[in-house]
């Protein structure tokens, strides 16, 4: 099997979003053990001018969602940014996983040279599909996923590299 | 052009390591403006049981280096973990970029099904090349790069998403 635009994107998003869900479970358990309201975590920031945990997770989801929608040339589902609890954030993650898994691999494959329209503050930027995946979509996705992890670790949730990576699949 | 094992790895590492070098330049300027010794930053951590900035950068480099060496089936150069300044860390980043760029794309391409030996605490894990890239190498690389960024932001260095992503290349 050769690497493809689908194999380089959907499984990466699904895997890390699944791992992230498990971090949120640990965050809930941590809050229960320490007897604080878990939703306090949604507002935590690493710096005053960085986005809070809630927004980090929303953008991680949206990056996965829009990446696959744009590469496949389909409309992305709309998610309102109204989450107020870890459970609601987990539901958004689940909806994101379900959407990216719903797109047939054949629709994403072959998108290397497709023109992708990326809305930016100062207009729309057109990138080739593979350039978009490599220089925007994957780095942006990992940025928000890793910042979520860093925020949880910084706030005392017991996580390790194994939680970040998830279980590795040995060659059979 | 189709996506390949080389196009999905080397340009990602080179790009983000280049961006990281620019963050270290800004960290140095920040330390100079605030009149503190920039090497203090090397020991900063987001949590007491997380690795410090210096080690985050060393592992980001080593992940890039070992990924390409393993996929290509060549020996990776050895870097001693003796960096004590931002300049020395930047030199390690440069050596890493030079090494991964020195490997011909044809040696990395076609490595999807190659058996990759990944040393772990409890022995050696054998992963198929593409599984290794997707589930270990890229996530681990982005983990350490993004944690470096988070540490600098948390410690007052003025960086934004544009610094993280670097300039995007519009389709011609």
CSV table of C-alpha atoms in Angstrom, one decimal:
chain,number,residue,atom,x,y,z
A,1,UNK,CA,0.0,0.0,0.0
A,2,UNK,CA,1.3,3.5,-0.9
A,3,UNK,CA,0.8,6.5,1.3
A,4,UNK,CA,-2.2,8.6,0.0
A,5,UNK,CA,-3.8,11.9,0.9
A,6,UNK,CA,-6.4,10.0,2.8
A,7,UNK,CA,-4.0,7.8,4.7
A,8,UNK,CA,-1.9,10.8,5.6
A,9,UNK,CA,-4.8,12.7,7.1
A,10,UNK,CA,-8.0,10.9,8.3
A,11,UNK,CA,-6.3,8.3,10.4
A,12,UNK,CA,-4.1,10.9,12.0
A,13,UNK,CA,-7.0,13.1,12.9
A,14,UNK,CA,-9.2,10.1,14.2
A,15,UNK,CA,-6.3,8.7,16.3
A,16,UNK,CA,-5.3,12.0,18.0
A,17,UNK,CA,-8.9,13.1,18.6
A,18,UNK,CA,-9.6,9.7,20.2
A,19,UNK,CA,-6.5,10.1,22.4
A,20,UNK,CA,-7.7,13.6,23.3
A,21,UNK,CA,-11.1,12.2,24.4
A,22,UNK,CA,-9.3,10.0,26.8
A,23,UNK,CA,-7.4,13.0,28.2
A,24,UNK,CA,-10.7,14.7,28.9
A,25,UNK,CA,-11.9,11.6,30.7
A,26,UNK,CA,-8.8,11.8,32.9
A,27,UNK,CA,-9.3,15.6,33.4
A,28,UNK,CA,-12.9,14.9,34.6
A,29,UNK,CA,-11.6,12.2,37.1
A,30,UNK,CA,-8.9,14.6,38.3
A,31,UNK,CA,-11.5,17.4,38.9
A,32,UNK,CA,-13.7,14.9,40.8
A,33,UNK,CA,-10.8,13.7,43.0
A,34,UNK,CA,-9.7,17.3,43.7
A,35,UNK,CA,-13.4,18.3,44.2
A,36,UNK,CA,-13.4,21.2,41.7
A,37,UNK,CA,-15.9,21.9,38.8
A,38,UNK,CA,-14.3,20.3,35.7
A,39,UNK,CA,-15.7,23.1,33.5
A,40,UNK,CA,-13.2,25.5,35.1
A,41,UNK,CA,-10.6,23.9,32.9
A,42,UNK,CA,-12.4,25.2,29.8
A,43,UNK,CA,-11.1,28.7,30.5
A,44,UNK,CA,-7.5,27.8,31.3
A,45,UNK,CA,-4.8,29.5,29.2
A,46,UNK,CA,-1.0,29.1,29.0
A,47,UNK,CA,-0.6,32.9,28.5
A,48,UNK,CA,-3.2,35.7,28.8
A,49,UNK,CA,-3.1,36.2,25.0
A,50,UNK,CA,-3.4,32.5,24.1
A,51,UNK,CA,-6.8,30.9,23.5
A,52,UNK,CA,-8.4,28.9,26.4
A,53,UNK,CA,-8.7,25.1,26.5
A,54,UNK,CA,-12.3,25.2,25.1
A,55,UNK,CA,-11.2,27.0,22.0
A,56,UNK,CA,-8.1,24.9,21.5
A,57,UNK,CA,-10.4,21.8,21.3
A,58,UNK,CA,-12.9,23.5,19.0
A,59,UNK,CA,-10.2,24.6,16.6
A,60,UNK,CA,-8.6,21.1,16.6
A,61,UNK,CA,-11.9,19.7,15.6
A,62,UNK,CA,-12.6,22.3,13.0
A,63,UNK,CA,-9.2,21.9,11.4
A,64,UNK,CA,-9.8,18.2,11.0
A,65,UNK,CA,-13.3,18.8,9.7
A,66,UNK,CA,-12.4,21.5,7.2
A,67,UNK,CA,-9.3,19.7,6.0
A,68,UNK,CA,-11.2,16.7,4.9
A,69,UNK,CA,-14.2,18.6,3.6
A,70,UNK,CA,-11.9,20.9,1.5
A,71,UNK,CA,-9.7,18.0,0.2
A,72,UNK,CA,-12.8,16.0,-0.7
A,73,UNK,CA,-14.7,19.0,-2.1
A,74,UNK,CA,-17.7,18.6,0.1
A,75,UNK,CA,-19.5,20.9,2.5
A,76,UNK,CA,-18.4,20.7,6.2
A,77,UNK,CA,-21.1,20.3,8.8
A,78,UNK,CA,-21.6,23.4,11.0
A,79,UNK,CA,-20.8,23.1,14.7
A,80,UNK,CA,-21.9,26.0,17.0
A,81,UNK,CA,-19.2,27.1,19.4
A,82,UNK,CA,-21.5,26.7,22.5
A,83,UNK,CA,-19.8,24.0,24.5
A,84,UNK,CA,-19.8,24.7,28.2
A,85,UNK,CA,-18.7,21.4,29.6
A,86,UNK,CA,-16.1,18.7,28.9
A,87,UNK,CA,-18.9,16.4,27.9
A,88,UNK,CA,-20.1,18.8,25.3
A,89,UNK,CA,-16.5,19.1,24.0
A,90,UNK,CA,-16.3,15.4,23.8
A,91,UNK,CA,-19.5,15.3,21.8
A,92,UNK,CA,-18.0,17.8,19.3
A,93,UNK,CA,-14.9,15.6,19.0
A,94,UNK,CA,-17.2,12.6,18.4
A,95,UNK,CA,-19.1,14.5,15.7
A,96,UNK,CA,-15.8,15.4,14.1
A,97,UNK,CA,-14.5,11.9,14.0
A,98,UNK,CA,-17.8,10.7,12.6
A,99,UNK,CA,-17.7,13.3,9.8
A,100,UNK,CA,-14.1,12.7,8.7
A,101,UNK,CA,-14.7,8.9,8.8
A,102,UNK,CA,-17.9,9.3,6.6
A,103,UNK,CA,-16.0,10.6,3.6
A,104,UNK,CA,-14.9,7.8,1.3
A,105,UNK,CA,-11.1,7.5,0.9
A,106,UNK,CA,-11.4,7.8,-2.8
A,107,UNK,CA,-12.8,11.3,-2.5
A,108,UNK,CA,-9.8,12.5,-0.6
A,109,UNK,CA,-7.2,10.6,-2.6
A,110,UNK,CA,-5.8,12.3,-5.6
A,111,UNK,CA,-6.3,15.8,-4.0
A,112,UNK,CA,-2.5,16.7,-4.1
A,113,UNK,CA,-2.9,19.3,-6.9
A,114,UNK,CA,-6.4,20.4,-6.1
A,115,UNK,CA,-6.9,24.1,-5.4
A,116,UNK,CA,-7.9,24.5,-1.8
A,117,UNK,CA,-9.4,27.9,-0.6
A,118,UNK,CA,-8.3,28.8,2.9
A,119,UNK,CA,-10.1,31.7,4.4
A,120,UNK,CA,-7.6,34.0,6.2
A,121,UNK,CA,-8.1,37.3,8.0
A,122,UNK,CA,-6.9,39.2,4.9
A,123,UNK,CA,-8.8,37.3,2.3
A,124,UNK,CA,-8.8,33.8,0.8
A,125,UNK,CA,-5.5,32.0,0.1
A,126,UNK,CA,-5.4,29.3,-2.6
A,127,UNK,CA,-3.1,26.4,-1.8
A,128,UNK,CA,-2.4,23.1,-3.6
A,129,UNK,CA,-3.9,20.2,-1.7
A,130,UNK,CA,-0.7,18.6,-0.5
A,131,UNK,CA,0.8,21.9,0.4
A,132,UNK,CA,-2.3,22.7,2.3
A,133,UNK,CA,-2.1,19.4,4.2
A,134,UNK,CA,1.6,19.6,4.9
A,135,UNK,CA,2.1,23.3,5.7
A,136,UNK,CA,-1.3,24.3,7.3
A,137,UNK,CA,-3.7,21.5,8.1
A,138,UNK,CA,-1.4,19.0,10.0
A,139,UNK,CA,0.7,21.6,11.8
A,140,UNK,CA,-2.4,23.5,12.8
A,141,UNK,CA,-4.2,20.4,14.0
A,142,UNK,CA,-1.2,19.3,16.1
A,143,UNK,CA,-0.8,22.8,17.4
A,144,UNK,CA,-4.2,22.8,19.0
A,145,UNK,CA,-4.2,19.1,20.1
A,146,UNK,CA,-0.8,19.5,21.8
A,147,UNK,CA,-1.7,22.8,23.4
A,148,UNK,CA,-4.8,21.0,24.8
A,149,UNK,CA,-2.5,18.4,26.3
A,150,UNK,CA,0.0,21.0,27.6
A,151,UNK,CA,-2.9,22.9,29.3
A,152,UNK,CA,-4.2,19.8,31.0
A,153,UNK,CA,-0.6,18.8,32.2
A,154,UNK,CA,0.0,22.3,33.4
A,155,UNK,CA,-3.2,22.1,35.4
A,156,UNK,CA,-2.3,18.9,37.1
A,157,UNK,CA,-4.0,16.3,35.1
A,158,UNK,CA,-1.9,13.1,35.2
A,159,UNK,CA,-1.0,12.3,31.6
A,160,UNK,CA,2.1,10.9,30.0
A,161,UNK,CA,3.5,10.5,26.5
A,162,UNK,CA,1.7,7.1,26.2
A,163,UNK,CA,-1.6,9.0,26.6
A,164,UNK,CA,-0.5,11.5,23.9
A,165,UNK,CA,0.5,8.9,21.4
A,166,UNK,CA,-2.0,6.2,22.2
A,167,UNK,CA,-1.1,2.5,21.7
A,168,UNK,CA,1.2,1.6,18.9
A,169,UNK,CA,0.3,-1.1,16.4
A,170,UNK,CA,3.2,-3.6,15.9
A,171,UNK,CA,3.7,-5.0,12.4
A,172,UNK,CA,2.1,-8.4,12.3
B,1,UNK,CA,2.8,14.7,-8.2
B,2,UNK,CA,1.5,12.1,-5.6
B,3,UNK,CA,2.2,12.4,-1.9
B,4,UNK,CA,5.1,10.1,-0.9
B,5,UNK,CA,6.8,9.0,2.3
B,6,UNK,CA,9.5,11.6,1.6
B,7,UNK,CA,7.1,14.5,0.8
B,8,UNK,CA,5.0,13.6,3.9
B,9,UNK,CA,8.1,13.8,6.2
B,10,UNK,CA,11.2,15.7,5.3
B,11,UNK,CA,9.6,19.0,4.2
B,12,UNK,CA,7.4,18.9,7.4
B,13,UNK,CA,10.5,18.5,9.6
B,14,UNK,CA,12.6,21.1,7.8
B,15,UNK,CA,9.8,23.6,7.8
B,16,UNK,CA,8.9,23.4,11.5
B,17,UNK,CA,12.5,23.2,12.6
B,18,UNK,CA,13.2,26.4,10.6
B,19,UNK,CA,10.2,28.0,12.2
B,20,UNK,CA,11.5,26.9,15.6
B,21,UNK,CA,14.9,28.5,14.9
B,22,UNK,CA,13.1,31.8,14.4
B,23,UNK,CA,11.3,31.4,17.7
B,24,UNK,CA,14.6,31.0,19.5
B,25,UNK,CA,15.8,34.2,17.8
B,26,UNK,CA,12.8,35.9,19.3
B,27,UNK,CA,13.5,34.3,22.7
B,28,UNK,CA,17.0,35.7,22.6
B,29,UNK,CA,15.7,39.2,21.7
B,30,UNK,CA,13.1,38.9,24.5
B,31,UNK,CA,15.8,38.0,27.1
B,32,UNK,CA,18.0,40.8,25.9
B,33,UNK,CA,15.2,43.4,26.2
B,34,UNK,CA,14.2,42.1,29.7
B,35,UNK,CA,17.9,41.8,30.6
B,36,UNK,CA,17.9,38.2,31.7
B,37,UNK,CA,20.3,35.4,30.7
B,38,UNK,CA,18.6,33.7,27.8
B,39,UNK,CA,20.0,30.3,28.8
B,40,UNK,CA,17.6,30.4,31.8
B,41,UNK,CA,14.9,29.5,29.3
B,42,UNK,CA,16.5,26.1,28.7
B,43,UNK,CA,15.4,24.8,32.1
B,44,UNK,CA,11.8,26.0,31.9
B,45,UNK,CA,9.0,23.4,32.3
B,46,UNK,CA,5.2,23.5,32.0
B,47,UNK,CA,4.9,21.0,34.9
B,48,UNK,CA,7.5,19.7,37.3
B,49,UNK,CA,7.3,16.2,35.7
B,50,UNK,CA,7.6,17.4,32.1
B,51,UNK,CA,10.9,17.8,30.3
B,52,UNK,CA,12.5,21.2,30.1
B,53,UNK,CA,12.8,23.4,26.9
B,54,UNK,CA,16.3,22.1,26.2
B,55,UNK,CA,15.2,18.5,26.1
B,56,UNK,CA,12.0,19.3,24.1
B,57,UNK,CA,14.2,20.7,21.3
B,58,UNK,CA,16.7,17.9,21.5
B,59,UNK,CA,13.9,15.3,21.1
B,60,UNK,CA,12.2,17.2,18.3
B,61,UNK,CA,15.6,17.1,16.5
B,62,UNK,CA,16.2,13.4,17.3
B,63,UNK,CA,12.7,12.4,16.2
B,64,UNK,CA,13.3,14.0,12.8
B,65,UNK,CA,16.7,12.6,12.5
B,66,UNK,CA,15.8,9.0,13.5
B,67,UNK,CA,12.6,9.0,11.4
B,68,UNK,CA,14.4,9.7,8.2
B,69,UNK,CA,17.4,7.5,9.0
B,70,UNK,CA,15.1,4.6,9.8
B,71,UNK,CA,12.8,5.0,6.8
B,72,UNK,CA,15.9,5.3,4.5
B,73,UNK,CA,17.7,2.5,6.3
B,74,UNK,CA,20.8,4.5,7.0
B,75,UNK,CA,22.8,5.3,10.2
B,76,UNK,CA,21.7,8.5,12.0
B,77,UNK,CA,24.5,10.9,13.1
B,78,UNK,CA,25.1,11.0,16.8
B,79,UNK,CA,24.5,14.3,18.6
B,80,UNK,CA,25.7,14.7,22.2
B,81,UNK,CA,23.1,16.2,24.6
B,82,UNK,CA,25.4,18.9,25.8
B,83,UNK,CA,23.7,22.1,24.6
B,84,UNK,CA,23.9,24.9,27.3
B,85,UNK,CA,22.8,27.9,25.2
B,86,UNK,CA,20.1,28.8,22.7
B,87,UNK,CA,22.9,29.1,20.1
B,88,UNK,CA,24.0,25.6,20.7
B,89,UNK,CA,20.4,24.4,20.4
B,90,UNK,CA,20.1,26.3,17.1
B,91,UNK,CA,23.3,24.5,15.9
B,92,UNK,CA,21.7,21.1,16.7
B,93,UNK,CA,18.6,22.2,14.7
B,94,UNK,CA,20.8,23.2,11.8
B,95,UNK,CA,22.6,19.8,11.8
B,96,UNK,CA,19.3,18.0,11.9
B,97,UNK,CA,18.0,19.9,8.9
B,98,UNK,CA,21.2,19.3,7.0
B,99,UNK,CA,21.0,15.6,7.8
B,100,UNK,CA,17.4,15.0,6.7
B,101,UNK,CA,18.0,17.1,3.6
B,102,UNK,CA,21.1,15.0,2.7
B,103,UNK,CA,19.0,11.8,2.3
B,104,UNK,CA,17.8,11.4,-1.3
B,105,UNK,CA,14.0,11.3,-1.6
B,106,UNK,CA,14.3,8.0,-3.5
B,107,UNK,CA,15.7,6.3,-0.4
B,108,UNK,CA,12.8,7.4,1.8
B,109,UNK,CA,10.1,6.8,-0.8
B,110,UNK,CA,8.6,3.3,-1.0
B,111,UNK,CA,9.2,2.7,2.8
B,112,UNK,CA,5.5,2.3,3.6
B,113,UNK,CA,5.8,-1.5,4.3
B,114,UNK,CA,9.4,-1.5,5.5
B,115,UNK,CA,9.9,-2.9,9.0
B,116,UNK,CA,11.1,-0.1,11.3
B,117,UNK,CA,12.7,-1.0,14.7
B,118,UNK,CA,11.6,1.5,17.3
B,119,UNK,CA,13.6,1.2,20.6
B,120,UNK,CA,11.2,1.5,23.6
B,121,UNK,CA,11.8,1.3,27.3
B,122,UNK,CA,10.5,-2.3,27.3
B,123,UNK,CA,12.3,-3.6,24.2
B,124,UNK,CA,12.2,-2.9,20.5
B,125,UNK,CA,8.9,-2.5,18.7
B,126,UNK,CA,8.6,-3.3,15.0
B,127,UNK,CA,6.3,-1.0,13.1
B,128,UNK,CA,5.5,-0.8,9.3
B,129,UNK,CA,7.0,2.4,7.8
B,130,UNK,CA,3.8,4.3,7.2
B,131,UNK,CA,2.3,3.2,10.6
B,132,UNK,CA,5.6,4.4,12.2
B,133,UNK,CA,5.4,7.8,10.4
B,134,UNK,CA,1.7,8.3,11.1
B,135,UNK,CA,1.3,7.0,14.7
B,136,UNK,CA,4.7,7.8,16.2
B,137,UNK,CA,7.1,10.0,14.2
B,138,UNK,CA,4.9,12.9,13.2
B,139,UNK,CA,2.9,13.0,16.4
B,140,UNK,CA,6.1,12.8,18.5
B,141,UNK,CA,7.8,15.5,16.4
B,142,UNK,CA,4.9,17.9,16.7
B,143,UNK,CA,4.5,17.1,20.4
B,144,UNK,CA,8.0,18.4,21.1
B,145,UNK,CA,7.9,21.3,18.7
B,146,UNK,CA,4.6,22.6,20.0
B,147,UNK,CA,5.6,22.1,23.6
B,148,UNK,CA,8.7,24.2,22.8
B,149,UNK,CA,6.4,26.9,21.4
B,150,UNK,CA,4.1,26.7,24.4
B,151,UNK,CA,7.0,27.0,26.8
B,152,UNK,CA,8.3,30.2,25.1
B,153,UNK,CA,4.8,31.7,25.0
B,154,UNK,CA,4.2,30.8,28.7
B,155,UNK,CA,7.5,32.6,29.5
B,156,UNK,CA,6.6,35.8,27.7
B,157,UNK,CA,8.2,35.5,24.3
B,158,UNK,CA,6.0,37.3,21.8
B,159,UNK,CA,5.0,34.7,19.2
B,160,UNK,CA,1.8,34.1,17.3
B,161,UNK,CA,0.3,31.5,15.0
B,162,UNK,CA,2.1,33.0,12.1
B,163,UNK,CA,5.4,32.2,13.7
B,164,UNK,CA,4.3,28.7,14.4
B,165,UNK,CA,3.1,28.0,10.9
B,166,UNK,CA,5.6,30.0,8.9
B,167,UNK,CA,4.7,31.7,5.6
B,168,UNK,CA,2.2,29.8,3.5
B,169,UNK,CA,3.0,29.2,-0.2
B,170,UNK,CA,0.1,30.1,-2.5
B,171,UNK,CA,-0.6,28.0,-5.6
B,172,UNK,CA,1.0,29.7,-8.5
